[in-house]
XYZ file of C-alpha atoms in Angstrom:
356
model
C 130.612 77.802 196.276
C 134.296 78.313 196.101
C 135.633 81.293 197.918
C 139.294 82.566 199.099
C 138.963 84.633 201.705
C 140.040 88.084 200.853
C 141.497 90.924 201.943
C 139.525 94.195 200.765
C 141.409 97.129 199.604
C 140.231 99.602 197.001
C 142.140 98.833 193.874
C 143.145 101.442 191.388
C 142.814 99.090 188.134
C 145.935 100.193 186.037
C 145.177 100.306 181.988
C 148.191 100.910 180.240
C 149.457 98.135 178.197
C 151.971 95.827 179.444
C 154.226 96.489 176.559
C 154.213 100.070 178.214
C 154.991 98.582 181.066
C 157.986 97.507 180.104
C 159.469 100.512 178.594
C 158.805 101.643 182.672
C 162.323 103.248 184.068
C 160.478 103.513 187.545
C 157.946 101.653 189.033
C 154.263 103.084 189.288
C 152.723 103.922 192.468
C 150.753 101.057 193.861
C 148.601 100.371 196.878
C 151.307 98.412 198.496
C 153.615 101.432 199.155
C 153.719 103.044 202.395
C 151.043 100.724 203.933
C 152.048 97.967 206.440
C 150.321 94.889 205.410
C 146.791 93.680 207.007
C 146.164 89.726 206.748
C 142.384 88.761 206.779
C 141.721 86.534 209.528
C 142.858 82.544 208.638
C 145.776 84.376 206.194
C 149.414 83.125 206.934
C 153.012 84.704 206.463
C 154.376 81.510 205.770
C 158.168 83.152 204.931
C 159.581 86.933 204.547
C 162.591 88.713 203.088
C 162.543 86.742 199.747
C 164.338 87.817 196.621
C 162.120 88.256 193.639
C 161.017 84.507 194.164
C 159.389 82.833 191.075
C 158.300 79.022 191.256
C 156.566 77.433 194.642
C 157.365 74.006 195.175
C 156.374 71.611 197.532
C 157.154 67.957 198.762
C 155.839 66.628 202.107
C 155.252 70.013 203.555
C 158.867 71.020 202.658
C 159.001 74.307 200.223
C 161.413 74.807 197.663
C 160.917 78.537 195.631
C 163.202 79.400 192.996
C 164.672 83.054 193.309
C 165.700 85.130 189.891
C 168.476 86.133 191.728
C 169.900 82.832 191.538
C 169.282 80.781 194.887
C 166.705 77.929 196.209
C 164.603 79.058 199.371
C 163.981 75.317 201.565
C 161.056 76.496 203.696
C 160.671 73.719 206.515
C 158.953 74.111 209.770
C 159.206 77.607 209.433
C 162.446 78.261 209.010
C 164.328 79.309 205.723
C 167.238 78.280 204.222
C 168.502 80.301 201.189
C 170.659 77.421 199.002
C 173.083 78.370 196.411
C 172.529 77.371 193.077
C 175.375 76.553 190.733
C 174.901 77.169 187.028
C 177.489 76.702 184.072
C 176.247 79.977 182.862
C 176.125 83.385 184.592
C 172.830 84.913 184.760
C 171.565 87.761 182.490
C 171.071 90.728 183.938
C 168.122 91.466 181.658
C 164.409 92.600 182.402
C 162.557 89.641 183.469
C 165.773 87.439 183.128
C 167.430 85.341 186.147
C 166.438 82.083 187.607
C 162.846 81.781 186.508
C 161.263 78.313 186.440
C 161.705 75.457 188.682
C 160.480 71.972 189.478
C 160.853 69.189 191.454
C 161.678 66.027 190.088
C 159.134 63.381 190.231
C 161.477 61.242 192.479
C 162.869 63.864 194.192
C 162.529 61.940 197.609
C 165.280 59.997 196.084
C 167.316 61.759 193.658
C 167.435 65.026 195.294
C 166.837 66.301 191.178
C 165.005 68.975 189.997
C 164.238 71.265 186.220
C 165.091 74.905 186.044
C 165.290 77.515 183.426
C 167.395 80.382 183.247
C 168.613 82.951 181.235
C 172.513 83.342 180.345
C 174.805 85.281 177.868
C 177.524 84.677 175.886
C 179.154 85.667 172.825
C 176.754 84.953 170.514
C 173.953 87.066 172.425
C 171.328 86.335 175.086
C 169.592 82.928 175.783
C 167.608 80.760 177.830
C 168.214 76.756 178.714
C 166.477 73.868 180.766
C 168.866 71.891 182.495
C 168.541 69.313 185.861
C 169.634 70.743 188.621
C 171.470 67.777 191.296
C 170.817 68.848 195.089
C 173.859 67.925 197.600
C 175.103 69.638 201.263
C 172.826 71.989 200.442
C 173.894 73.086 197.373
C 172.405 72.779 194.136
C 174.247 72.378 190.693
C 173.878 71.765 187.263
C 173.891 68.588 186.221
C 172.607 68.352 182.446
C 171.474 70.641 179.698
C 168.373 69.318 178.403
C 167.127 71.987 175.336
C 169.507 75.044 175.104
C 170.107 78.345 172.841
C 166.287 79.398 173.112
C 166.765 83.124 171.930
C 165.925 85.533 174.740
C 165.981 89.447 174.830
C 165.377 92.106 177.133
C 161.911 90.808 177.805
C 159.498 87.709 177.123
C 161.429 84.892 178.390
C 158.490 82.666 179.743
C 160.246 80.568 181.688
C 157.688 78.241 183.642
C 158.500 74.921 184.136
C 155.688 71.963 185.166
C 155.299 68.436 184.811
C 152.399 67.662 183.206
C 149.921 64.360 184.486
C 151.350 62.607 181.497
C 154.631 62.375 183.149
C 156.178 64.764 180.596
C 157.793 68.283 181.076
C 156.241 71.065 179.461
C 158.017 74.774 178.964
C 156.997 77.769 178.251
C 158.720 80.781 176.005
C 157.919 84.399 175.013
C 158.416 85.749 171.981
C 161.407 87.205 172.831
C 160.662 90.662 171.400
C 159.984 89.616 167.840
C 156.232 88.489 167.626
C 156.902 86.508 164.034
C 158.684 84.316 165.615
C 155.768 82.838 167.632
C 153.807 81.729 164.254
C 157.288 79.964 162.929
C 157.343 76.236 163.697
C 161.189 76.220 163.387
C 161.455 78.361 165.976
C 161.282 77.946 170.498
C 160.087 81.011 171.061
C 156.467 81.998 171.473
C 155.334 78.301 172.182
C 154.497 75.859 174.741
C 157.236 73.007 174.586
C 157.097 69.414 175.651
C 160.308 66.965 176.878
C 160.545 63.741 177.857
C 162.435 64.344 181.512
C 165.897 62.874 179.849
C 165.572 66.094 177.415
C 164.365 64.114 174.092
C 161.284 64.901 172.308
C 158.217 62.878 172.671
C 157.171 60.719 170.256
C 153.711 61.685 170.173
C 154.082 65.368 170.042
C 152.116 67.075 167.302
C 154.779 67.930 165.049
C 157.267 65.154 164.075
C 160.748 65.832 165.476
C 159.664 69.097 167.400
C 159.563 70.153 171.100
C 156.440 72.677 170.347
C 153.006 71.527 171.716
C 151.301 74.689 170.695
C 152.073 77.975 169.581
C 151.411 81.725 168.742
C 152.216 82.768 172.327
C 153.270 85.909 173.044
C 154.848 85.776 177.018
C 153.042 82.789 178.701
C 153.712 82.298 182.357
C 151.702 79.930 183.752
C 150.460 76.753 183.583
C 148.093 74.333 185.293
C 146.038 71.033 184.181
C 142.917 69.930 185.830
C 142.375 66.062 184.799
C 144.059 66.044 181.467
C 142.731 69.605 180.292
C 146.033 72.142 179.974
C 145.315 75.479 180.720
C 147.988 79.066 180.302
C 148.179 82.134 181.236
C 149.534 84.838 178.559
C 150.449 88.072 178.733
C 148.665 90.524 176.164
C 150.557 93.660 174.279
C 147.970 95.935 175.591
C 145.864 94.830 177.693
C 144.203 91.494 176.494
C 146.181 88.960 178.705
C 144.890 85.590 178.263
C 143.750 82.283 179.606
C 143.982 79.530 177.116
C 142.960 76.684 177.132
C 145.931 74.281 175.395
C 145.267 71.727 172.657
C 148.156 69.945 171.115
C 149.410 71.033 167.839
C 147.009 74.146 168.069
C 147.759 78.388 166.988
C 146.897 80.605 169.602
C 147.403 83.396 167.295
C 150.094 86.299 167.878
C 151.094 88.041 166.930
C 147.850 87.874 164.176
C 144.848 88.342 166.460
C 144.532 88.767 170.418
C 141.992 89.458 172.422
C 137.986 88.732 171.004
C 139.757 88.641 167.629
C 138.872 85.459 165.795
C 140.798 83.961 162.271
C 140.254 80.380 160.798
C 143.207 78.174 162.107
C 143.291 80.121 165.110
C 142.719 79.914 169.437
C 140.517 82.751 170.629
C 141.001 82.833 174.707
C 138.501 81.757 177.019
C 139.485 84.534 179.512
C 141.055 87.797 178.052
C 141.323 91.205 180.160
C 140.185 93.268 177.596
C 141.413 96.947 178.086
C 142.775 96.096 182.000
C 145.919 94.571 182.095
C 146.028 91.816 184.200
C 150.290 90.047 183.305
C 149.207 86.999 184.614
C 151.952 84.526 185.729
C 151.588 81.140 187.782
C 148.234 79.295 187.934
C 146.428 76.957 189.980
C 143.459 74.855 190.138
C 141.120 73.972 193.137
C 137.147 72.375 192.504
C 136.930 73.635 188.560
C 138.096 77.524 189.221
C 141.570 78.869 187.960
C 143.782 80.861 190.110
C 146.037 83.227 188.573
C 148.689 85.334 190.184
C 148.990 88.815 188.410
C 151.922 90.655 188.211
C 150.209 94.397 187.109
C 146.949 93.146 188.151
C 148.152 93.109 192.187
C 145.986 90.429 192.469
C 145.228 86.375 192.428
C 142.140 86.549 190.615
C 140.268 83.430 190.427
C 138.392 81.827 187.253
C 135.187 80.415 187.390
C 134.927 77.287 184.212
C 131.489 77.039 184.503
C 130.412 80.255 184.673
C 132.830 81.817 182.752
C 133.314 84.474 185.670
C 136.595 86.628 186.739
C 137.323 88.495 189.695
C 140.125 89.331 192.181
C 139.698 87.480 195.195
C 143.289 88.269 196.959
C 144.558 91.942 196.875
C 146.362 94.418 198.766
C 149.614 92.606 198.662
C 151.173 94.285 195.654
C 152.716 92.298 192.608
C 151.992 88.376 193.046
C 154.533 86.224 190.726
C 153.227 82.747 191.469
C 150.228 80.503 192.915
C 150.244 76.717 194.462
C 147.546 74.428 195.727
C 147.942 71.990 198.064
C 144.593 70.764 199.633
C 142.553 72.958 200.423
C 145.257 75.649 200.997
C 146.233 78.193 198.172
C 150.119 79.795 198.642
C 150.882 82.270 196.735
C 154.386 84.663 196.305
C 154.514 88.416 195.893
C 157.172 90.074 193.733
C 157.148 93.291 195.050
C 161.426 93.344 194.687
C 161.235 92.733 191.024
C 162.108 96.788 189.819
C 158.589 96.914 189.046
C 156.810 97.110 192.428
C 156.790 99.219 196.174
C 158.216 96.558 198.357
C 158.491 97.091 202.047
C 161.334 96.077 204.218
C 160.125 92.161 204.676
C 159.200 92.134 200.941
C 158.731 89.567 198.969
C 156.703 87.126 200.796
C 155.017 83.424 200.706
C 151.562 83.624 202.368
C 148.887 80.695 202.801
C 145.715 81.126 202.363
C 142.266 78.879 203.261
C 140.019 77.863 200.127
C 136.333 77.806 201.159
């Protein structure tokens, strides 16, 4: 049985909903506040003093992390380099906004390219866009817009980017606090989108001439594949956070149904949090199990797909934004500096733990 080295810290389970949390002006008191972190044997801190990290990437032992504040952090042989990102638009300052999804091009070692998702404002409003970035001389530069003017709002940007086993780029978008858009196939909001790496629409997408791969989502922030099967994490409205098995063209119900509710033509989640709030973000997989970073849940949570059970396996480190598996190791980043946590002077951190 796969187990993660755990930090066993008594945890106060917060049961108020994600939507209420989004309106709070001060961060809730959490277990990380005023406590020195104590690492379980076998767990390591790879990097410290990160600024709201959002996405973890790694190639040939070198890590590249996006920071919501607008940088890419390179970590190589224990040394951290904060690299400037030159974008065409200034990053929006709305809650949850900024430089979010970031994924290296499959040919990165040869072409020094990556894909990014970020939030900006112009005279018409606030939007998200998907772009390519190019690295030269330790600086990233926006090179090409793949998809633009995805409507944005104070919350619910989505923002996760992943390249699937089919070589396509997948993009999660939130409902931008307009739930009805999630059911509108003419809108890009509340969706999982799929595109070719040049930004064009794949011919085999489920809806003709559309980026939409699945719909009826509220605020999906995690994607991972086991084989060819795609799973996604999603924030519920008042608890009822979800882990979904994603089928092309399927409708995941928001805002018509949530949690265990059912309706013909709509999918129910394979896991949901009930009255507990996880606020799940990044997803990773290992030996048939899913690992989700949880923000309000203050944990890395394991989901056993065979037994359909779930439990927190890493706690005591505050808010967790993203997870990444490489071989037998799980890497994850805290997010205590995002304005909703209780950071110490060395937050945020990239951690490493052995999977057993």
